[in-house]
PDB file of C-alpha atoms and ligand atoms in Angstrom:
ATOM      1  CA  MET Y   1     -20.248 -29.638 -16.627  1.00  0.00           C
ATOM      2  CA  GLU Y   2     -21.516 -27.064 -19.069  1.00  0.00           C
ATOM      3  CA  LYS Y   3     -20.988 -23.276 -18.733  1.00  0.00           C
ATOM      4  CA  LYS Y   4     -24.296 -21.394 -18.928  1.00  0.00           C
ATOM      5  CA  GLU Y   5     -25.353 -17.756 -18.550  1.00  0.00           C
ATOM      6  CA  GLN Y   6     -23.233 -15.075 -16.874  1.00  0.00           C
ATOM      7  CA  LEU Y   7     -24.695 -14.282 -13.451  1.00  0.00           C
ATOM      8  CA  TYR Y   8     -22.424 -11.488 -12.335  1.00  0.00           C
ATOM      9  CA  GLU Y   9     -19.462  -9.388 -13.367  1.00  0.00           C
ATOM     10  CA  GLY Y  10     -17.289  -7.946 -10.634  1.00  0.00           C
ATOM     11  CA  LYS Y  11     -14.134  -5.851 -10.767  1.00  0.00           C
ATOM     12  CA  ALA Y  12     -11.759  -8.798 -11.215  1.00  0.00           C
ATOM     13  CA  LYS Y  13     -13.956 -11.826 -11.978  1.00  0.00           C
ATOM     14  CA  LYS Y  14     -17.046 -13.007 -13.816  1.00  0.00           C
ATOM     15  CA  VAL Y  15     -19.347 -15.704 -12.467  1.00  0.00           C
ATOM     16  CA  TYR Y  16     -21.332 -18.133 -14.642  1.00  0.00           C
ATOM     17  CA  ALA Y  17     -24.074 -20.637 -13.920  1.00  0.00           C
ATOM     18  CA  THR Y  18     -23.495 -24.248 -14.961  1.00  0.00           C
ATOM     19  CA  SER Y  19     -25.611 -27.284 -15.732  1.00  0.00           C
ATOM     20  CA  ASP Y  20     -25.081 -28.263 -12.064  1.00  0.00           C
ATOM     21  CA  GLN Y  21     -27.353 -26.252  -9.683  1.00  0.00           C
ATOM     22  CA  GLU Y  22     -24.731 -26.326  -6.914  1.00  0.00           C
ATOM     23  CA  VAL Y  23     -21.732 -25.296  -9.065  1.00  0.00           C
ATOM     24  CA  TYR Y  24     -20.639 -21.970 -10.542  1.00  0.00           C
ATOM     25  CA  ILE Y  25     -17.716 -21.149 -12.822  1.00  0.00           C
ATOM     26  CA  VAL Y  26     -15.529 -18.137 -11.974  1.00  0.00           C
ATOM     27  CA  SER Y  27     -13.487 -16.501 -14.720  1.00  0.00           C
ATOM     28  CA  TYR Y  28     -10.576 -14.281 -13.665  1.00  0.00           C
ATOM     29  CA  LYS Y  29      -9.924 -11.052 -15.598  1.00  0.00           C
ATOM     30  CA  ASP Y  30      -6.725  -9.048 -16.126  1.00  0.00           C
ATOM     31  CA  ASP Y  31      -8.619  -5.896 -15.083  1.00  0.00           C
ATOM     32  CA  ALA Y  32      -7.304  -4.155 -11.989  1.00  0.00           C
ATOM     33  CA  THR Y  33      -9.006  -1.522  -9.868  1.00  0.00           C
ATOM     34  CA  ALA Y  34      -8.006   0.276  -6.684  1.00  0.00           C
ATOM     35  CA  PHE Y  35      -9.433   2.865  -4.304  1.00  0.00           C
ATOM     36  CA  ASN Y  36     -12.990   1.559  -4.639  1.00  0.00           C
ATOM     37  CA  GLY Y  37     -12.841   1.542  -8.445  1.00  0.00           C
ATOM     38  CA  GLN Y  38     -11.471   5.077  -8.882  1.00  0.00           C
ATOM     39  CA  LYS Y  39      -8.185   3.804 -10.351  1.00  0.00           C
ATOM     40  CA  LYS Y  40      -8.490   1.386 -13.258  1.00  0.00           C
ATOM     41  CA  GLY Y  41      -5.971  -0.548 -15.325  1.00  0.00           C
ATOM     42  CA  THR Y  42      -4.873  -3.874 -16.715  1.00  0.00           C
ATOM     43  CA  ILE Y  43      -2.255  -6.207 -15.310  1.00  0.00           C
ATOM     44  CA  LEU Y  44      -1.300  -8.550 -18.176  1.00  0.00           C
ATOM     45  CA  GLY Y  45      -1.424 -12.197 -17.143  1.00  0.00           C
ATOM     46  CA  LYS Y  46      -2.979 -11.436 -13.745  1.00  0.00           C
ATOM     47  CA  GLY Y  47      -6.175 -13.436 -14.327  1.00  0.00           C
ATOM     48  CA  ALA Y  48      -4.305 -16.673 -14.968  1.00  0.00           C
ATOM     49  CA  ILE Y  49      -1.875 -16.090 -12.092  1.00  0.00           C
ATOM     50  CA  ASN Y  50      -4.619 -15.296  -9.572  1.00  0.00           C
ATOM     51  CA  ASN Y  51      -6.707 -18.250 -10.719  1.00  0.00           C
ATOM     52  CA  ARG Y  52      -3.870 -20.747 -10.456  1.00  0.00           C
ATOM     53  CA  MET Y  53      -2.400 -19.367  -7.213  1.00  0.00           C
ATOM     54  CA  THR Y  54      -5.823 -19.295  -5.530  1.00  0.00           C
ATOM     55  CA  ASN Y  55      -6.575 -22.880  -6.532  1.00  0.00           C
ATOM     56  CA  PHE Y  56      -3.174 -24.116  -5.424  1.00  0.00           C
ATOM     57  CA  LEU Y  57      -3.493 -22.427  -2.018  1.00  0.00           C
ATOM     58  CA  MET Y  58      -7.120 -23.464  -1.485  1.00  0.00           C
ATOM     59  CA  GLN Y  59      -6.214 -27.111  -2.076  1.00  0.00           C
ATOM     60  CA  LYS Y  60      -3.396 -26.780   0.478  1.00  0.00           C
ATOM     61  CA  LEU Y  61      -5.802 -25.147   2.930  1.00  0.00           C
ATOM     62  CA  GLU Y  62      -8.314 -27.975   2.512  1.00  0.00           C
ATOM     63  CA  THR Y  63      -5.649 -30.415   3.670  1.00  0.00           C
ATOM     64  CA  ALA Y  64      -4.930 -28.070   6.595  1.00  0.00           C
ATOM     65  CA  GLY Y  65      -8.604 -28.350   7.653  1.00  0.00           C
ATOM     66  CA  VAL Y  66     -10.075 -25.188   6.100  1.00  0.00           C
ATOM     67  CA  PRO Y  67     -13.165 -25.956   3.963  1.00  0.00           C
ATOM     68  CA  THR Y  68     -13.212 -23.983   0.692  1.00  0.00           C
ATOM     69  CA  HIS Y  69     -15.451 -23.473  -2.339  1.00  0.00           C
ATOM     70  CA  PHE Y  70     -12.860 -25.019  -4.698  1.00  0.00           C
ATOM     71  CA  VAL Y  71     -14.114 -27.794  -7.002  1.00  0.00           C
ATOM     72  CA  GLN Y  72     -11.904 -28.017 -10.092  1.00  0.00           C
ATOM     73  CA  GLU Y  73      -9.559 -25.893 -12.193  1.00  0.00           C
ATOM     74  CA  LEU Y  74     -10.948 -25.886 -15.746  1.00  0.00           C
ATOM     75  CA  ASN Y  75      -8.299 -23.871 -17.584  1.00  0.00           C
ATOM     76  CA  ASP Y  76      -5.849 -20.983 -17.058  1.00  0.00           C
ATOM     77  CA  ARG Y  77      -8.547 -18.512 -16.098  1.00  0.00           C
ATOM     78  CA  GLU Y  78     -11.586 -20.547 -15.121  1.00  0.00           C
ATOM     79  CA  THR Y  79     -12.458 -22.637 -12.092  1.00  0.00           C
ATOM     80  CA  ALA Y  80     -15.528 -24.559 -10.979  1.00  0.00           C
ATOM     81  CA  VAL Y  81     -16.528 -23.592  -7.442  1.00  0.00           C
ATOM     82  CA  LYS Y  82     -19.319 -24.546  -5.075  1.00  0.00           C
ATOM     83  CA  LYS Y  83     -22.290 -22.196  -5.184  1.00  0.00           C
ATOM     84  CA  VAL Y  84     -22.315 -20.048  -2.055  1.00  0.00           C
ATOM     85  CA  SER Y  85     -24.060 -16.957  -0.799  1.00  0.00           C
ATOM     86  CA  ILE Y  86     -21.275 -14.588   0.162  1.00  0.00           C
ATOM     87  CA  VAL Y  87     -21.249 -13.274   3.734  1.00  0.00           C
ATOM     88  CA  PRO Y  88     -20.999  -9.510   3.055  1.00  0.00           C
ATOM     89  CA  LEU Y  89     -17.934  -9.019   5.242  1.00  0.00           C
ATOM     90  CA  GLU Y  90     -14.359  -8.532   4.078  1.00  0.00           C
ATOM     91  CA  VAL Y  91     -12.236 -10.320   6.640  1.00  0.00           C
ATOM     92  CA  ILE Y  92      -8.802  -8.751   7.033  1.00  0.00           C
ATOM     93  CA  VAL Y  93      -5.968 -10.386   8.959  1.00  0.00           C
ATOM     94  CA  ARG Y  94      -2.728  -8.507   9.594  1.00  0.00           C
ATOM     95  CA  ASN Y  95       0.719  -9.595  10.782  1.00  0.00           C
ATOM     96  CA  LEU Y  96       2.511  -6.282  10.109  1.00  0.00           C
ATOM     97  CA  SER Y  97       1.224  -2.714   9.889  1.00  0.00           C
ATOM     98  CA  ALA Y  98       0.497  -1.454   6.359  1.00  0.00           C
ATOM     99  CA  GLY Y  99      -2.088   0.294   4.210  1.00  0.00           C
ATOM    100  CA  SER Y 100      -5.247   1.527   5.883  1.00  0.00           C
ATOM    101  CA  PHE Y 101      -4.091   0.333   9.343  1.00  0.00           C
ATOM    102  CA  ALA Y 102      -0.938   2.466   9.198  1.00  0.00           C
ATOM    103  CA  LYS Y 103      -2.955   5.436   7.921  1.00  0.00           C
ATOM    104  CA  ARG Y 104      -5.803   5.112  10.440  1.00  0.00           C
ATOM    105  CA  TYR Y 105      -3.542   4.889  13.482  1.00  0.00           C
ATOM    106  CA  GLY Y 106      -0.775   7.208  12.213  1.00  0.00           C
ATOM    107  CA  VAL Y 107       1.996   4.624  12.381  1.00  0.00           C
ATOM    108  CA  GLU Y 108       4.684   3.559   9.900  1.00  0.00           C
ATOM    109  CA  GLU Y 109       4.325   0.445   7.759  1.00  0.00           C
ATOM    110  CA  GLY Y 110       6.261  -2.666   8.740  1.00  0.00           C
ATOM    111  CA  ILE Y 111       5.648  -2.836  12.512  1.00  0.00           C
ATOM    112  CA  VAL Y 112       5.604  -6.550  13.389  1.00  0.00           C
ATOM    113  CA  PHE Y 113       2.634  -7.360  15.631  1.00  0.00           C
ATOM    114  CA  ALA Y 114       3.105  -9.662  18.639  1.00  0.00           C
ATOM    115  CA  GLN Y 115      -0.048 -11.439  17.475  1.00  0.00           C
ATOM    116  CA  PRO Y 116      -2.141 -11.186  14.321  1.00  0.00           C
ATOM    117  CA  THR Y 117      -5.118  -8.807  14.210  1.00  0.00           C
ATOM    118  CA  ILE Y 118      -8.493  -9.315  12.588  1.00  0.00           C
ATOM    119  CA  GLU Y 119     -11.089  -6.810  11.399  1.00  0.00           C
ATOM    120  CA  PHE Y 120     -14.189  -6.756   9.206  1.00  0.00           C
ATOM    121  CA  SER Y 121     -15.333  -4.345   6.533  1.00  0.00           C
ATOM    122  CA  TYR Y 122     -18.929  -4.244   5.376  1.00  0.00           C
ATOM    123  CA  LYS Y 123     -18.867  -5.271   1.688  1.00  0.00           C
ATOM    124  CA  ASN Y 124     -20.754  -2.352   0.160  1.00  0.00           C
ATOM    125  CA  ASP Y 125     -19.204  -0.403  -2.725  1.00  0.00           C
ATOM    126  CA  ASP Y 126     -21.633   2.533  -2.391  1.00  0.00           C
ATOM    127  CA  LEU Y 127     -20.417   3.061   1.170  1.00  0.00           C
ATOM    128  CA  GLY Y 128     -16.740   2.353   0.359  1.00  0.00           C
ATOM    129  CA  ASP Y 129     -16.565  -0.886   2.402  1.00  0.00           C
ATOM    130  CA  PRO Y 130     -16.635   0.747   5.866  1.00  0.00           C
ATOM    131  CA  LEU Y 131     -14.999  -0.871   8.886  1.00  0.00           C
ATOM    132  CA  ILE Y 132     -17.624  -2.714  10.956  1.00  0.00           C
ATOM    133  CA  ASN Y 133     -17.575  -4.432  14.356  1.00  0.00           C
ATOM    134  CA  ASP Y 134     -19.215  -7.725  15.375  1.00  0.00           C
ATOM    135  CA  SER Y 135     -22.056  -6.039  17.177  1.00  0.00           C
ATOM    136  CA  HIS Y 136     -22.989  -3.890  14.180  1.00  0.00           C
ATOM    137  CA  ALA Y 137     -22.691  -6.871  11.797  1.00  0.00           C
ATOM    138  CA  LEU Y 138     -25.109  -8.734  14.078  1.00  0.00           C
ATOM    139  CA  ALA Y 139     -27.477  -5.737  14.277  1.00  0.00           C
ATOM    140  CA  LEU Y 140     -27.567  -5.526  10.469  1.00  0.00           C
ATOM    141  CA  GLY Y 141     -28.166  -9.277  10.222  1.00  0.00           C
ATOM    142  CA  LEU Y 142     -25.067  -9.767   8.051  1.00  0.00           C
ATOM    143  CA  ALA Y 143     -24.093 -12.936   9.952  1.00  0.00           C
ATOM    144  CA  THR Y 144     -24.978 -14.788  13.145  1.00  0.00           C
ATOM    145  CA  GLN Y 145     -22.696 -14.842  16.198  1.00  0.00           C
ATOM    146  CA  ALA Y 146     -21.890 -18.508  15.474  1.00  0.00           C
ATOM    147  CA  GLU Y 147     -20.933 -17.600  11.886  1.00  0.00           C
ATOM    148  CA  ILE Y 148     -18.744 -14.707  13.047  1.00  0.00           C
ATOM    149  CA  ASP Y 149     -16.971 -16.979  15.552  1.00  0.00           C
ATOM    150  CA  ARG Y 150     -16.423 -19.643  12.892  1.00  0.00           C
ATOM    151  CA  ILE Y 151     -15.169 -17.083  10.337  1.00  0.00           C
ATOM    152  CA  LYS Y 152     -12.635 -15.681  12.817  1.00  0.00           C
ATOM    153  CA  ASP Y 153     -11.394 -19.148  13.727  1.00  0.00           C
ATOM    154  CA  LEU Y 154     -10.992 -20.107  10.041  1.00  0.00           C
ATOM    155  CA  ALA Y 155      -9.341 -16.779   9.147  1.00  0.00           C
ATOM    156  CA  PHE Y 156      -6.650 -17.256  11.823  1.00  0.00           C
ATOM    157  CA  ARG Y 157      -6.127 -20.830  10.625  1.00  0.00           C
ATOM    158  CA  VAL Y 158      -5.649 -19.523   7.087  1.00  0.00           C
ATOM    159  CA  ASN Y 159      -3.112 -17.037   8.475  1.00  0.00           C
ATOM    160  CA  ASP Y 160      -1.161 -19.717  10.385  1.00  0.00           C
ATOM    161  CA  PHE Y 161      -0.894 -21.831   7.271  1.00  0.00           C
ATOM    162  CA  LEU Y 162      -0.232 -19.050   4.730  1.00  0.00           C
ATOM    163  CA  LYS Y 163       2.306 -17.210   6.875  1.00  0.00           C
ATOM    164  CA  ALA Y 164       4.419 -20.346   7.364  1.00  0.00           C
ATOM    165  CA  PHE Y 165       4.032 -21.382   3.727  1.00  0.00           C
ATOM    166  CA  MET Y 166       5.053 -17.960   2.385  1.00  0.00           C
ATOM    167  CA  LYS Y 167       8.052 -17.805   4.734  1.00  0.00           C
ATOM    168  CA  GLU Y 168       9.378 -21.016   3.112  1.00  0.00           C
ATOM    169  CA  HIS Y 169       9.382 -19.056  -0.148  1.00  0.00           C
ATOM    170  CA  ASN Y 170      11.121 -16.001   1.349  1.00  0.00           C
ATOM    171  CA  VAL Y 171       7.928 -13.961   1.458  1.00  0.00           C
ATOM    172  CA  ASP Y 172       6.548 -12.130   4.498  1.00  0.00           C
ATOM    173  CA  LEU Y 173       2.751 -12.249   4.636  1.00  0.00           C
ATOM    174  CA  VAL Y 174       1.922  -8.683   5.742  1.00  0.00           C
ATOM    175  CA  ASP Y 175      -1.894  -8.784   5.555  1.00  0.00           C
ATOM    176  CA  PHE Y 176      -4.715 -10.180   3.445  1.00  0.00           C
ATOM    177  CA  LYS Y 177      -8.457 -10.108   2.817  1.00  0.00           C
ATOM    178  CA  LEU Y 178     -10.701 -13.169   2.812  1.00  0.00           C
ATOM    179  CA  GLU Y 179     -14.348 -13.696   1.928  1.00  0.00           C
ATOM    180  CA  PHE Y 180     -16.493 -16.524   3.201  1.00  0.00           C
ATOM    181  CA  GLY Y 181     -19.686 -18.038   1.821  1.00  0.00           C
ATOM    182  CA  ARG Y 182     -22.537 -20.237   2.975  1.00  0.00           C
ATOM    183  CA  LEU Y 183     -23.300 -23.502   1.181  1.00  0.00           C
ATOM    184  CA  SER Y 184     -26.995 -24.324   0.777  1.00  0.00           C
ATOM    185  CA  ASP Y 185     -26.849 -26.299   4.076  1.00  0.00           C
ATOM    186  CA  GLY Y 186     -25.365 -23.264   5.862  1.00  0.00           C
ATOM    187  CA  THR Y 187     -21.797 -24.557   6.129  1.00  0.00           C
ATOM    188  CA  ILE Y 188     -19.261 -21.711   6.085  1.00  0.00           C
ATOM    189  CA  VAL Y 189     -16.503 -22.141   3.488  1.00  0.00           C
ATOM    190  CA  LEU Y 190     -13.633 -19.971   2.288  1.00  0.00           C
ATOM    191  CA  ALA Y 191     -14.557 -18.355  -1.052  1.00  0.00           C
ATOM    192  CA  ASP Y 192     -13.229 -15.630  -3.393  1.00  0.00           C
ATOM    193  CA  GLU Y 193      -9.459 -15.605  -3.952  1.00  0.00           C
ATOM    194  CA  ILE Y 194      -6.031 -15.586  -2.351  1.00  0.00           C
ATOM    195  CA  SER Y 195      -3.640 -13.735  -4.647  1.00  0.00           C
ATOM    196  CA  PRO Y 196      -1.370 -10.691  -4.964  1.00  0.00           C
ATOM    197  CA  ASP Y 197      -4.619  -8.716  -5.491  1.00  0.00           C
ATOM    198  CA  THR Y 198      -5.844  -9.582  -2.006  1.00  0.00           C
ATOM    199  CA  CYS Y 199      -2.655 -10.095   0.024  1.00  0.00           C
ATOM    200  CA  ARG Y 200       0.371  -7.956   0.798  1.00  0.00           C
ATOM    201  CA  PHE Y 201       3.538  -9.950   0.108  1.00  0.00           C
ATOM    202  CA  TRP Y 202       6.976  -8.509   0.944  1.00  0.00           C
ATOM    203  CA  ASP Y 203      10.263 -10.162   0.037  1.00  0.00           C
ATOM    204  CA  SER Y 204      11.647 -11.369   3.392  1.00  0.00           C
ATOM    205  CA  ALA Y 205      15.171 -10.086   2.731  1.00  0.00           C
ATOM    206  CA  THR Y 206      14.688  -6.870   0.718  1.00  0.00           C
ATOM    207  CA  HIS Y 207      11.087  -6.023   1.771  1.00  0.00           C
ATOM    208  CA  GLU Y 208      10.339  -5.398  -1.905  1.00  0.00           C
ATOM    209  CA  LYS Y 209       6.577  -5.358  -2.543  1.00  0.00           C
ATOM    210  CA  LEU Y 210       5.353  -8.332  -4.596  1.00  0.00           C
ATOM    211  CA  ASP Y 211       1.647  -7.480  -4.735  1.00  0.00           C
ATOM    212  CA  LYS Y 212      -1.021  -5.056  -5.920  1.00  0.00           C
ATOM    213  CA  ASP Y 213       0.522  -2.143  -3.997  1.00  0.00           C
ATOM    214  CA  ARG Y 214       2.846  -1.820  -7.032  1.00  0.00           C
ATOM    215  CA  PHE Y 215      -0.276  -0.942  -9.060  1.00  0.00           C
ATOM    216  CA  ARG Y 216      -2.022   1.109  -6.341  1.00  0.00           C
ATOM    217  CA  ARG Y 217       1.087   3.217  -5.688  1.00  0.00           C
ATOM    218  CA  ASP Y 218       2.444   3.401  -9.285  1.00  0.00           C
ATOM    219  CA  LEU Y 219       5.673   1.671  -8.307  1.00  0.00           C
ATOM    220  CA  GLY Y 220       6.182  -0.007 -11.718  1.00  0.00           C
ATOM    221  CA  GLY Y 221       7.130  -3.657 -12.251  1.00  0.00           C
ATOM    222  CA  VAL Y 222       3.549  -4.772 -11.571  1.00  0.00           C
ATOM    223  CA  GLU Y 223       3.487  -7.743 -13.980  1.00  0.00           C
ATOM    224  CA  ASP Y 224       6.969  -8.819 -12.862  1.00  0.00           C
ATOM    225  CA  ALA Y 225       5.860  -8.878  -9.216  1.00  0.00           C
ATOM    226  CA  TYR Y 226       2.859 -11.124  -9.963  1.00  0.00           C
ATOM    227  CA  GLN Y 227       5.070 -13.417 -12.052  1.00  0.00           C
ATOM    228  CA  GLU Y 228       7.705 -13.549  -9.328  1.00  0.00           C
ATOM    229  CA  MET Y 229       5.089 -14.624  -6.750  1.00  0.00           C
ATOM    230  CA  MET Y 230       3.841 -17.278  -9.193  1.00  0.00           C
ATOM    231  CA  ARG Y 231       7.410 -18.528  -9.671  1.00  0.00           C
ATOM    232  CA  ARG Y 232       8.068 -18.707  -5.931  1.00  0.00           C
ATOM    233  CA  ILE Y 233       4.781 -20.402  -5.021  1.00  0.00           C
ATOM    234  CA  LEU Y 234       4.172 -22.712  -7.981  1.00  0.00           C
ATOM    235  CA  GLY Y 235       7.710 -22.881  -9.368  1.00  0.00           C
ATOM    236  CA  GLN Y 236       6.634 -21.530 -12.767  1.00  0.00           C
TER     237      GLN Y 236
HETATM  238  N1  LIG P 301      -7.823  -5.739   0.471  1.00  0.00           N
HETATM  239  C1  LIG P 301      -8.527  -6.323  -0.572  1.00  0.00           C
HETATM  240  N2  LIG P 301      -9.663  -5.708  -1.036  1.00  0.00           N
HETATM  241  C2  LIG P 301     -10.141  -4.550  -0.502  1.00  0.00           C
HETATM  242  C3  LIG P 301      -9.419  -3.960   0.567  1.00  0.00           C
HETATM  243  C4  LIG P 301      -8.278  -4.574   1.014  1.00  0.00           C
HETATM  244  O1  LIG P 301      -8.157  -7.394  -1.063  1.00  0.00           O
HETATM  245  O2  LIG P 301     -11.185  -4.062  -0.963  1.00  0.00           O
HETATM  246  C5  LIG P 301      -6.606  -6.394   0.986  1.00  0.00           C
HETATM  247  C6  LIG P 301      -5.345  -5.610   0.644  1.00  0.00           C
HETATM  248  O3  LIG P 301      -4.766  -6.102  -0.555  1.00  0.00           O
HETATM  249  C7  LIG P 301      -4.459  -5.881   1.817  1.00  0.00           C
HETATM  250  C8  LIG P 301      -5.418  -6.123   2.979  1.00  0.00           C
HETATM  251  O4  LIG P 301      -6.677  -6.428   2.389  1.00  0.00           O
HETATM  252  O5  LIG P 301      -3.706  -7.078   1.603  1.00  0.00           O
HETATM  253  C9  LIG P 301      -5.554  -4.952   3.922  1.00  0.00           C
HETATM  254  O6  LIG P 301      -5.876  -3.810   3.174  1.00  0.00           O
HETATM  255  P1  LIG P 301      -6.030  -2.389   3.883  1.00  0.00           P
HETATM  256  O7  LIG P 301      -7.171  -2.443   4.821  1.00  0.00           O
HETATM  257  O8  LIG P 301      -4.728  -1.968   4.435  1.00  0.00           O
HETATM  258  O9  LIG P 301      -6.546  -1.443   2.729  1.00  0.00           O
HETATM  259  P2  LIG P 301      -5.824  -0.679   1.560  1.00  0.00           P
HETATM  260  O10 LIG P 301      -4.607  -0.039   2.120  1.00  0.00           O
HETATM  261  O11 LIG P 301      -5.542  -1.733   0.520  1.00  0.00           O
HETATM  262  O12 LIG P 301      -6.878   0.292   1.126  1.00  0.00           O
END
């Protein structure tokens, strides 16, 4: 498969066309942004870590019955994925209170929920990715009811798997963001990434943050946290 023209450059990844109409190549960057692009920086080694962790977890999820866009890891930073049209919803699942949830409802971080929560944000940088409900997503034609139902079901399945998997590695899965895409036949598959950029990971014993909050909140030790997650998950 041959890499062709760049189709898109996002905050953390570039996307290329290939000689295969149904396949794209994603290339992960070390660039980091937060607060809707207002804070910018570099996290050395992040691109390779996020690429390899995402691919590892997506292959595990496939075996757990979650269809994904993963095709083949090409090198440290690049992966072949199925061409999808992204459903413009950020799907957020939470097991503990943190971040915008804690702020919105005026509660501390670290409250353990009796059951996981799910919410959607409308993927729109100009609007700052506002929270959106099912009814408004339907009204805007962002997805059908059947797609929303399927996305919720898959997102909770991802949570069941990831939460248990992370616990085996002494990591509490606090919350995370998923994106889903449609294949050309309309099938919904998990797309984007699953990494310390898109998940909150806390050490189970010390509650130390092992994710992008170290960058967002200027806590230091950003690279070390990404490497530590890589070591725990992939043993390297
Ligand atoms: N998240 C993300 N991209 C976004 C917003 C959130 O990957 O644009 C992830 C974030 O890393 C966290 C989860 O989604 O794991 C929930 O984030 P939250 O809504 O608390 O927002 P934040 O506090 O990051 O602004």
